Short mmCIF file of N, CA, C and O in Angstrom, two decimals:
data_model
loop_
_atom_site.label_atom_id
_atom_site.label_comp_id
_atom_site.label_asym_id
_atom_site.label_seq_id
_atom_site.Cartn_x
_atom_site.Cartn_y
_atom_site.Cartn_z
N UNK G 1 4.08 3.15 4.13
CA UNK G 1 5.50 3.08 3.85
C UNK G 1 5.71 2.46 2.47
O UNK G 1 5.14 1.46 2.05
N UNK G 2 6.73 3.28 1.74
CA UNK G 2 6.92 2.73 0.60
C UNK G 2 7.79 1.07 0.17
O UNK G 2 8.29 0.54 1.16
N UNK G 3 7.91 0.59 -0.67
CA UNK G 3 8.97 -0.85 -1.06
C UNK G 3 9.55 -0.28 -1.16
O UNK G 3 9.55 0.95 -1.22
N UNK G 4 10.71 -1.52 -1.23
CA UNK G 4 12.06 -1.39 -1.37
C UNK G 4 12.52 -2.24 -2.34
O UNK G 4 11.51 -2.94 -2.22
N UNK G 5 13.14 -2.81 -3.19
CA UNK G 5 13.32 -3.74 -3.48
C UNK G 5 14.96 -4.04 -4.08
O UNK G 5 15.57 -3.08 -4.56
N UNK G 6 15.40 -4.98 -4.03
CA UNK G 6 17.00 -5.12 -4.70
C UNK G 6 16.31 -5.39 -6.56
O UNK G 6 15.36 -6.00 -7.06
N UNK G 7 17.28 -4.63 -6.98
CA UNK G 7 17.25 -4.71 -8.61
C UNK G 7 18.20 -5.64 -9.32
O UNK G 7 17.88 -6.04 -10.44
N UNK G 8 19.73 -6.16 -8.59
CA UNK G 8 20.21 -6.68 -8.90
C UNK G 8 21.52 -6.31 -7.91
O UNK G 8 21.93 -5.34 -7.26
N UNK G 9 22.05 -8.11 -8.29
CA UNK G 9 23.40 -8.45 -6.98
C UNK G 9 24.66 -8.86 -8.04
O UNK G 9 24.53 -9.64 -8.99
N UNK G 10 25.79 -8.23 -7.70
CA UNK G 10 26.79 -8.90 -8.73
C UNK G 10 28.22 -8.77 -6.90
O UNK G 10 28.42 -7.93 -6.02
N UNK G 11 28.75 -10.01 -7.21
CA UNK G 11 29.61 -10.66 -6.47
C UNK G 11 31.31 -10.79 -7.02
O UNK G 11 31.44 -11.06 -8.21
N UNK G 12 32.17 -10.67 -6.46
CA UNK G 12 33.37 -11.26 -7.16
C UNK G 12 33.28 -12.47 -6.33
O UNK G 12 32.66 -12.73 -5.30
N UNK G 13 34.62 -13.54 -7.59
CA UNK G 13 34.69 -15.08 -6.86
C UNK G 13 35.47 -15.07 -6.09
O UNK G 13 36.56 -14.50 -6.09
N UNK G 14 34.81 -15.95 -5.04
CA UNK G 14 35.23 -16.30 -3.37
C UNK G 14 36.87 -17.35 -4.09
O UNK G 14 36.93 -18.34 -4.81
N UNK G 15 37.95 -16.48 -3.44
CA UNK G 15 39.16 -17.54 -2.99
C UNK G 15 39.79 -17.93 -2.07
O UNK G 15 39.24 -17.90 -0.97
N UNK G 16 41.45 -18.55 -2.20
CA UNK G 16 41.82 -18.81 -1.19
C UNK G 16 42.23 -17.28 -0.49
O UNK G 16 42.41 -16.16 -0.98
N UNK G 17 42.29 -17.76 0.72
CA UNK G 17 42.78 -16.62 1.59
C UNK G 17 44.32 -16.44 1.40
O UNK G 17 44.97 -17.48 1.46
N UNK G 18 45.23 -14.87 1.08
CA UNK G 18 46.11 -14.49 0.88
C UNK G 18 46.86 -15.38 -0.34
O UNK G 18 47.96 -14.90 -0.62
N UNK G 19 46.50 -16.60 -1.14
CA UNK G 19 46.98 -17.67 -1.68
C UNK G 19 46.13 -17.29 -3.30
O UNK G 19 46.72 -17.51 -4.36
N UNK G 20 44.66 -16.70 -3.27
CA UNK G 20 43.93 -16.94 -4.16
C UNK G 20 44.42 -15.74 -5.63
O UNK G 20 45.25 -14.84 -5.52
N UNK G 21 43.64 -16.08 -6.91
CA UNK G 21 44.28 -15.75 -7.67
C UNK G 21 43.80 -13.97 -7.32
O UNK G 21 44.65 -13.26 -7.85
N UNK G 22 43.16 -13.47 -6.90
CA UNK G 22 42.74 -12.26 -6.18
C UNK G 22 43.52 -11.74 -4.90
O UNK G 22 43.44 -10.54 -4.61
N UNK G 23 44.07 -12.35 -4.35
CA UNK G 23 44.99 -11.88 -3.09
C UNK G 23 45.47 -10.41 -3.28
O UNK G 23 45.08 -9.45 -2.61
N UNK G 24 46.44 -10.38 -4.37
CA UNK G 24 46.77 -8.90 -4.36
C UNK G 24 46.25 -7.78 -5.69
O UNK G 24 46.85 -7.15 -6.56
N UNK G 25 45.03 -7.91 -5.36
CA UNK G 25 43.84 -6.99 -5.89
C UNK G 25 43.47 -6.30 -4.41
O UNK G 25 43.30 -6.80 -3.30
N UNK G 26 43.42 -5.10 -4.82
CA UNK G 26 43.11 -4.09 -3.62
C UNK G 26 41.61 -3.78 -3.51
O UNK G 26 40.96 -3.24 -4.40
N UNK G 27 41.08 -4.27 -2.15
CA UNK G 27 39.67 -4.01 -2.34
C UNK G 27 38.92 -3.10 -3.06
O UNK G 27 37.92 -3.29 -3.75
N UNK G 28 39.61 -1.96 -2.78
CA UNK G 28 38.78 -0.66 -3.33
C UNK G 28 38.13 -1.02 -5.15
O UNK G 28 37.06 -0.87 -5.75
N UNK G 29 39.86 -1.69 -5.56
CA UNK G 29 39.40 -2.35 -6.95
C UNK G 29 38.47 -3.38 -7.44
O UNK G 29 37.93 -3.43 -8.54
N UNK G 30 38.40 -3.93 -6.75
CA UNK G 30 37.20 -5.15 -6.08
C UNK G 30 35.92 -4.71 -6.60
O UNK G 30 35.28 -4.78 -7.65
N UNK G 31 35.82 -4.21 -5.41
CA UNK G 31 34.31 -2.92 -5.23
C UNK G 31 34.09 -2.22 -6.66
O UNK G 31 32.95 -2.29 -7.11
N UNK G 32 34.92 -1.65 -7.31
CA UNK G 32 34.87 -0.81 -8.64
C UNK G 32 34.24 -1.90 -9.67
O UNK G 32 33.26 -1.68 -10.38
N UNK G 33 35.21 -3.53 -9.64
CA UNK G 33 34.18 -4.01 -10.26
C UNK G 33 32.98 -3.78 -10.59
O UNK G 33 32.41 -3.30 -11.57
N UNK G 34 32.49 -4.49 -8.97
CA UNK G 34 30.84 -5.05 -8.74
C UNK G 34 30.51 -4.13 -8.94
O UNK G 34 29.64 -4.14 -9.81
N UNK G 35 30.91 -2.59 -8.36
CA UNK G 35 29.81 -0.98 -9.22
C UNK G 35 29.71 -0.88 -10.41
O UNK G 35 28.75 -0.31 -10.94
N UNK G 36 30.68 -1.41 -11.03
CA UNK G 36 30.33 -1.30 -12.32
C UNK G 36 29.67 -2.48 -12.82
O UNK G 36 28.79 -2.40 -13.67
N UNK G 37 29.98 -3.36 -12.43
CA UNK G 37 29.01 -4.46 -13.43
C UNK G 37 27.78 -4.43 -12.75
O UNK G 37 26.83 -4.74 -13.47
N UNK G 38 27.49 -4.15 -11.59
CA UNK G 38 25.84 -4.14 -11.15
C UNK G 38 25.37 -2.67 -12.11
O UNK G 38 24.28 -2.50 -12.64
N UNK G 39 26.24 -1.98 -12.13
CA UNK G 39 25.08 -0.72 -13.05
C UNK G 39 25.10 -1.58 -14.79
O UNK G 39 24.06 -1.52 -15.45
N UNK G 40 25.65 -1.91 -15.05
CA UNK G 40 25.61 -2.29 -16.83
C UNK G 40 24.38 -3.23 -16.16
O UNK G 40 23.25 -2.76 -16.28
N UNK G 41 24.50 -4.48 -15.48
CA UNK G 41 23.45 -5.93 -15.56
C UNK G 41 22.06 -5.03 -15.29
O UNK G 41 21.01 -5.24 -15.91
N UNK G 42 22.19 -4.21 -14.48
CA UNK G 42 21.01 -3.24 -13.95
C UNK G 42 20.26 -2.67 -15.06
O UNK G 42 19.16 -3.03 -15.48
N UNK G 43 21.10 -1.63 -15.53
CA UNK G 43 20.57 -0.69 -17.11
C UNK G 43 20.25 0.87 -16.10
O UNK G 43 20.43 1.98 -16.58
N UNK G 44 19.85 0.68 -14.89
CA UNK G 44 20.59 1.78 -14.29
C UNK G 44 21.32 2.91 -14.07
O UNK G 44 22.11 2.81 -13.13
N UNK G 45 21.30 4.36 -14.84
CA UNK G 45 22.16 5.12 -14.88
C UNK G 45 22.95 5.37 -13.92
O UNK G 45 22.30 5.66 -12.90
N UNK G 46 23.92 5.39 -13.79
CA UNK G 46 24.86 6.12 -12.80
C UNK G 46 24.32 7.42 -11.91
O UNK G 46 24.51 7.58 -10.70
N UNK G 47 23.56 8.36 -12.88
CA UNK G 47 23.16 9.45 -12.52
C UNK G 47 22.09 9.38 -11.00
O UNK G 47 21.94 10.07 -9.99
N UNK G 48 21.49 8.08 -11.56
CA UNK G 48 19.95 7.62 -10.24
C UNK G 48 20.41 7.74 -9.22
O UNK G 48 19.85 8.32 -8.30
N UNK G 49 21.84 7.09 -9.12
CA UNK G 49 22.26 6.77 -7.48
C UNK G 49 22.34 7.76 -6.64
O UNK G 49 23.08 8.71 -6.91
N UNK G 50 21.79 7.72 -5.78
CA UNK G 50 21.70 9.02 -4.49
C UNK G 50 22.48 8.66 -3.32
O UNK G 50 23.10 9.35 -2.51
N UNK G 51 22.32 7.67 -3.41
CA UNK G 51 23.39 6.94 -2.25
C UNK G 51 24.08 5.71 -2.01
O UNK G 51 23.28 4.78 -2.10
N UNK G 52 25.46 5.28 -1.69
CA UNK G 52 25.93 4.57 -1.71
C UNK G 52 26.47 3.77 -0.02
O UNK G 52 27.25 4.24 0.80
N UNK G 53 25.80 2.62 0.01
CA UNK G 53 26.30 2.04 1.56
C UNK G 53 27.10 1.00 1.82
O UNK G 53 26.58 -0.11 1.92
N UNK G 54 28.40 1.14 1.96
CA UNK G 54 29.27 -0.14 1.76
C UNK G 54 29.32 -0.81 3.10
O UNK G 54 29.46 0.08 3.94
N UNK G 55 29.27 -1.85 3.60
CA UNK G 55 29.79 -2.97 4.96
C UNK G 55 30.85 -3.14 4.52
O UNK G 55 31.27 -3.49 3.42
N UNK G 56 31.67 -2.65 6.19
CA UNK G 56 33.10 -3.18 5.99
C UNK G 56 33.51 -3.77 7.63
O UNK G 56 33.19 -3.11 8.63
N UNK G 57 33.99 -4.63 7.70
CA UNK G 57 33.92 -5.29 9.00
C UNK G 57 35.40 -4.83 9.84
O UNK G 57 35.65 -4.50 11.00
N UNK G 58 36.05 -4.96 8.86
CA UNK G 58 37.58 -3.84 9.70
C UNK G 58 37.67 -2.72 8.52
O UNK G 58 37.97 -3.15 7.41
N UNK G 59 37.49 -1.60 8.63
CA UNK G 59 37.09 -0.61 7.61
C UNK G 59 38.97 0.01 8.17
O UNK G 59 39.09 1.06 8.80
N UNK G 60 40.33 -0.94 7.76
CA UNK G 60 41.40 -0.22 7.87
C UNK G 60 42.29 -0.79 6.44
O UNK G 60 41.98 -1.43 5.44
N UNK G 61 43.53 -0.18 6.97
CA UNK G 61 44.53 -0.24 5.90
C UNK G 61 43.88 0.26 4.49
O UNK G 61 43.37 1.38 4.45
N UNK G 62 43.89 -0.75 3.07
CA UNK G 62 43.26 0.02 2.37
C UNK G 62 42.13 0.15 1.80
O UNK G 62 41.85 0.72 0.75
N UNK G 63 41.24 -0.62 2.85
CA UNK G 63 39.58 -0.65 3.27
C UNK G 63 39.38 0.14 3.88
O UNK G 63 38.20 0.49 3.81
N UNK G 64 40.33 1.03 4.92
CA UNK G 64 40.45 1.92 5.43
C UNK G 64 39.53 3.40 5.07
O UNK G 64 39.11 4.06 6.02
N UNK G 65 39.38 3.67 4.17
CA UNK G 65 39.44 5.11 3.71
C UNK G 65 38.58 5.51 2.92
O UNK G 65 38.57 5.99 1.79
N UNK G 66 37.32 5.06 4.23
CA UNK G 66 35.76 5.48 3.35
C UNK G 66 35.38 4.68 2.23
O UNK G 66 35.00 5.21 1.18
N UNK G 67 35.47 3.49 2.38
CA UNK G 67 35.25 2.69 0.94
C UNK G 67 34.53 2.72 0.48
O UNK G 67 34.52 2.61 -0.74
N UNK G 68 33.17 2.94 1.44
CA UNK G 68 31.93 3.67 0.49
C UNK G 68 32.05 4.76 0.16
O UNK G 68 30.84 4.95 0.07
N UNK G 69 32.51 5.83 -0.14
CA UNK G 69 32.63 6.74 -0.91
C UNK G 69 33.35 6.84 -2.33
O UNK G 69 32.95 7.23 -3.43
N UNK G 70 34.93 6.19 -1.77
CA UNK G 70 35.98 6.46 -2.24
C UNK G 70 36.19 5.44 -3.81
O UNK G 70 36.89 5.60 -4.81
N UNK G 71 35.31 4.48 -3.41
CA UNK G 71 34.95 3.61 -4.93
C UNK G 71 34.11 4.03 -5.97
O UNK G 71 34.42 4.10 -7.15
N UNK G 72 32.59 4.43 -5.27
CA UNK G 72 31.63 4.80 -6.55
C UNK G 72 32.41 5.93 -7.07
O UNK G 72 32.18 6.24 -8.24
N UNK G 73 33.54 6.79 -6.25
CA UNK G 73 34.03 7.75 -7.16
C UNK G 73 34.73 7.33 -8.30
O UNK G 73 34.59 7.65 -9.49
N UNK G 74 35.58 6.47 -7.67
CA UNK G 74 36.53 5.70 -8.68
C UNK G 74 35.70 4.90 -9.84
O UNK G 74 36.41 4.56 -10.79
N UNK G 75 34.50 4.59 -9.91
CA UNK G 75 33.58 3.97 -10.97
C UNK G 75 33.10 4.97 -11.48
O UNK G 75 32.13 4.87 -12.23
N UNK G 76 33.64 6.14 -11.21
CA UNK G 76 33.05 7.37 -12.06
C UNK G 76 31.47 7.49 -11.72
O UNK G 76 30.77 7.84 -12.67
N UNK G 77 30.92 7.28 -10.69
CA UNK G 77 30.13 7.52 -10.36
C UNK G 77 29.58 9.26 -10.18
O UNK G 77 30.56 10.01 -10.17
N UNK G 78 28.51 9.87 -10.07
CA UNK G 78 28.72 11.25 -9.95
C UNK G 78 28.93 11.96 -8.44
O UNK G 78 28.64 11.43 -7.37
N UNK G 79 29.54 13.35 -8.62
CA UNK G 79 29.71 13.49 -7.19
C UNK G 79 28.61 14.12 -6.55
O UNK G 79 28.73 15.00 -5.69
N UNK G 80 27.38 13.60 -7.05
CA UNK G 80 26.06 14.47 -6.62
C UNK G 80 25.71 12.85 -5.19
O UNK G 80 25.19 12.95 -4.08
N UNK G 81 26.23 11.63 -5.86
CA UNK G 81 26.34 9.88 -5.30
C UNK G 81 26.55 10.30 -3.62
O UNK G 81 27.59 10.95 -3.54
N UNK G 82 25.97 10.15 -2.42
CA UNK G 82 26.19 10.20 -1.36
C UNK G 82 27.47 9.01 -1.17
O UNK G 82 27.93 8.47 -2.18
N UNK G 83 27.95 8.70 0.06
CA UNK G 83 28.96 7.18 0.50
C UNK G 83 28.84 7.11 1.41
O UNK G 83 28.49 8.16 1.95
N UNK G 84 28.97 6.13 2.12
CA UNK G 84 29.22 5.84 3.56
C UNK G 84 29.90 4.36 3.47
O UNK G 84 29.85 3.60 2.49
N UNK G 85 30.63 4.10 4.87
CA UNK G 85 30.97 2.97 5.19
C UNK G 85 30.64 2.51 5.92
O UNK G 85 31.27 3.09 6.80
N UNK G 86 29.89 1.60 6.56
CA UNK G 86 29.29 0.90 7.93
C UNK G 86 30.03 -0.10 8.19
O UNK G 86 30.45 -0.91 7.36
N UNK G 87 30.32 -0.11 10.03
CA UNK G 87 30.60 -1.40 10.33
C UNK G 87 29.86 -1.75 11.60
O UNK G 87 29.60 -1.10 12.61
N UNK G 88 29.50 -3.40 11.08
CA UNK G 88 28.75 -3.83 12.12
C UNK G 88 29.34 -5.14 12.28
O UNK G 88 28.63 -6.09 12.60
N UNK G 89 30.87 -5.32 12.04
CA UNK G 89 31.26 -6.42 12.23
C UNK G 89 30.94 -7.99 11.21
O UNK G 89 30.87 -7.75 10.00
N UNK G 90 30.85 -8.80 11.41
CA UNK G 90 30.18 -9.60 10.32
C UNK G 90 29.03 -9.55 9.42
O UNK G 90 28.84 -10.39 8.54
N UNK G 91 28.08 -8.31 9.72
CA UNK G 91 27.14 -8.29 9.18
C UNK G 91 26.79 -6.62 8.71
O UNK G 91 25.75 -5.99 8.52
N UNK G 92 28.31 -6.30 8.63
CA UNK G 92 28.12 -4.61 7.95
C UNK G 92 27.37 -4.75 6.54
O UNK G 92 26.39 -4.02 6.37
N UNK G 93 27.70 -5.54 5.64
CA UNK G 93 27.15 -5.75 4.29
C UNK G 93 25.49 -5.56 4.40
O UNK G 93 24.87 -4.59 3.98
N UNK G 94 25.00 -6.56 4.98
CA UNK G 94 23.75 -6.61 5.63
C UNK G 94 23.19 -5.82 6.36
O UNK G 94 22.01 -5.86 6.67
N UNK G 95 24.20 -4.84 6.79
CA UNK G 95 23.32 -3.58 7.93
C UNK G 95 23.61 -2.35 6.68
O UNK G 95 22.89 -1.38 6.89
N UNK G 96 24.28 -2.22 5.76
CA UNK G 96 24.08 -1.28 5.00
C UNK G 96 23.16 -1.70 3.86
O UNK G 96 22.88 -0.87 2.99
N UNK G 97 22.69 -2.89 3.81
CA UNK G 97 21.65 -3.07 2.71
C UNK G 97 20.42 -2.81 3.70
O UNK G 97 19.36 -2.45 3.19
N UNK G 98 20.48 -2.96 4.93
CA UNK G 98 18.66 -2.79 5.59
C UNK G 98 19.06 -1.10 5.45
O UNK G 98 18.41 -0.43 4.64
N UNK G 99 20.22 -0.41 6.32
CA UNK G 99 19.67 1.30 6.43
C UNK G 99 19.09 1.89 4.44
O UNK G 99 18.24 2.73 4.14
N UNK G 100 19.66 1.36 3.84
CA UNK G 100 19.58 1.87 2.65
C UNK G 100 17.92 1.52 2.27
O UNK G 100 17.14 2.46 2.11
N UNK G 101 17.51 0.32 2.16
CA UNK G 101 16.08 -0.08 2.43
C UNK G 101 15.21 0.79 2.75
O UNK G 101 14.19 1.07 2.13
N UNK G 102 15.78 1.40 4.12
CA UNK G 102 14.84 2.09 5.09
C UNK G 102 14.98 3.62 4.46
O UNK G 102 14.19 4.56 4.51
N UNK G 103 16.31 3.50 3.85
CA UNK G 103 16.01 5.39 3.34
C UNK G 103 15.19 5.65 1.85
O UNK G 103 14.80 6.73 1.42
N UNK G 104 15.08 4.51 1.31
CA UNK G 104 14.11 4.63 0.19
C UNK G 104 12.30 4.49 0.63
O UNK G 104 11.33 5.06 0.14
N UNK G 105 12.42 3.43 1.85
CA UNK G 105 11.09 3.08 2.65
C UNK G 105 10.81 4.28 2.87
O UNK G 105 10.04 4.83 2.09
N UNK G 106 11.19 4.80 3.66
CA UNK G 106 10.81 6.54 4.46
C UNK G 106 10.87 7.57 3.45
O UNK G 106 10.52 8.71 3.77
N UNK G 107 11.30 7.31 2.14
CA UNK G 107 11.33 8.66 1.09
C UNK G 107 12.24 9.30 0.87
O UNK G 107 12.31 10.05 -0.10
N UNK G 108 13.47 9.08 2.04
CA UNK G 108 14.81 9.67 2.00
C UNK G 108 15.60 9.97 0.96
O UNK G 108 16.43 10.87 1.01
N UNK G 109 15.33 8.95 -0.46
CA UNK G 109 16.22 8.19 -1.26
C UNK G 109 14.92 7.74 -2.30
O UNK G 109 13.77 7.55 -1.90
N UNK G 110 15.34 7.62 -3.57
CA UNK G 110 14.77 6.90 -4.22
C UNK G 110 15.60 5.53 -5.08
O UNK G 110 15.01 4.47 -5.31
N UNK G 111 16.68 5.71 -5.40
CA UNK G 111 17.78 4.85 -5.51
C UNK G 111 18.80 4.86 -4.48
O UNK G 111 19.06 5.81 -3.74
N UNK G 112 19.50 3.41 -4.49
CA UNK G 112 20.82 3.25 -3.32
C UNK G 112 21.18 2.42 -3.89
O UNK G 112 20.48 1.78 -4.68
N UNK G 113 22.56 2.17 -3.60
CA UNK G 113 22.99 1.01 -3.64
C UNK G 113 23.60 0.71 -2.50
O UNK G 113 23.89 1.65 -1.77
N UNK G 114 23.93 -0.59 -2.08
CA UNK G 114 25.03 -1.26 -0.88
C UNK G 114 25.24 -2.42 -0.90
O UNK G 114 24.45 -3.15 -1.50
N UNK G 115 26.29 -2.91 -0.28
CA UNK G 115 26.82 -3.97 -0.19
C UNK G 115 28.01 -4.51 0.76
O UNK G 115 28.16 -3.71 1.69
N UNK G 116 28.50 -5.11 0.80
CA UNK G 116 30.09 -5.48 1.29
C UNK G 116 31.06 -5.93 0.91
O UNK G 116 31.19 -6.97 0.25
N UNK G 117 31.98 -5.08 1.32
CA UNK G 117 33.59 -5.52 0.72
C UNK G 117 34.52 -6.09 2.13
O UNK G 117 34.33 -6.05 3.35
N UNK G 118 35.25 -6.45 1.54
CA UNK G 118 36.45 -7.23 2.77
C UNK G 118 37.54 -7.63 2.12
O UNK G 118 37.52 -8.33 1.11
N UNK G 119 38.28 -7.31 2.53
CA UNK G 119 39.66 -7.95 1.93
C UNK G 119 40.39 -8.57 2.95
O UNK G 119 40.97 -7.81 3.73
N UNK G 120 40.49 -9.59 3.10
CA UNK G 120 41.26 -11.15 4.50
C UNK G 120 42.59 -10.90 3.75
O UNK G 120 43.60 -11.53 4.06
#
């Protein structure tokens, strides 16, 4: 079985809940960030990505609507980029970074990215 390995993690800053200077930033925009600044810190083409796995723990309203897909598009990502959204409850972030793991492990994939978004 082949490695896996993370190449690089980029985060937005943790605030207050509904109070913080981020409150009314819409996740999806969130997410567009970190895609984009993890591909620049990376060096990473856009083009590599084969697949994209977002954790979302209530995947509604406007987390709602495929957020793994519906962002790397919005980062101009290409539309060759697979998406998905997983939820596994507190630990969707973490269950879309192991399936993604496992699809480069098994050969499925040679690049992925994933992570988690949430908007409280």
């Amino acid at each position: 079985m082949r490695e896996a390995y993370i190449v690089e993690a980029t985060r937005t800053p943790g605030c207050k809940r509904a109070k913080g200077l981020l409150a009314q930033t819409r996740p999806e925009d969130l997410l567009v960030t970190t895609l984009k600044a993890t591909m620049e810190r990376s060096k990473v083409p856009t083009s590599a990505i084969e697949d994209v796995m977002m954790g979302c723990a209530f995947p509604e309203a406007e987390q709602g609507i495929n957020i793994g897909r519906i962002a790397p598009l919005m980062a101009a990502f290409p539309i060759t980029a697979c998406g998905a959204t997983v939820n596994r409850f507190c630990s969707s972030g973490l269950e879309a970074i192991a399936i993604s793991a496992m699809k480069i492990q098994t050969g499925m994939h040679e690049v992925c990215m994933a992570g988690g978004v949430e908007s409280m």
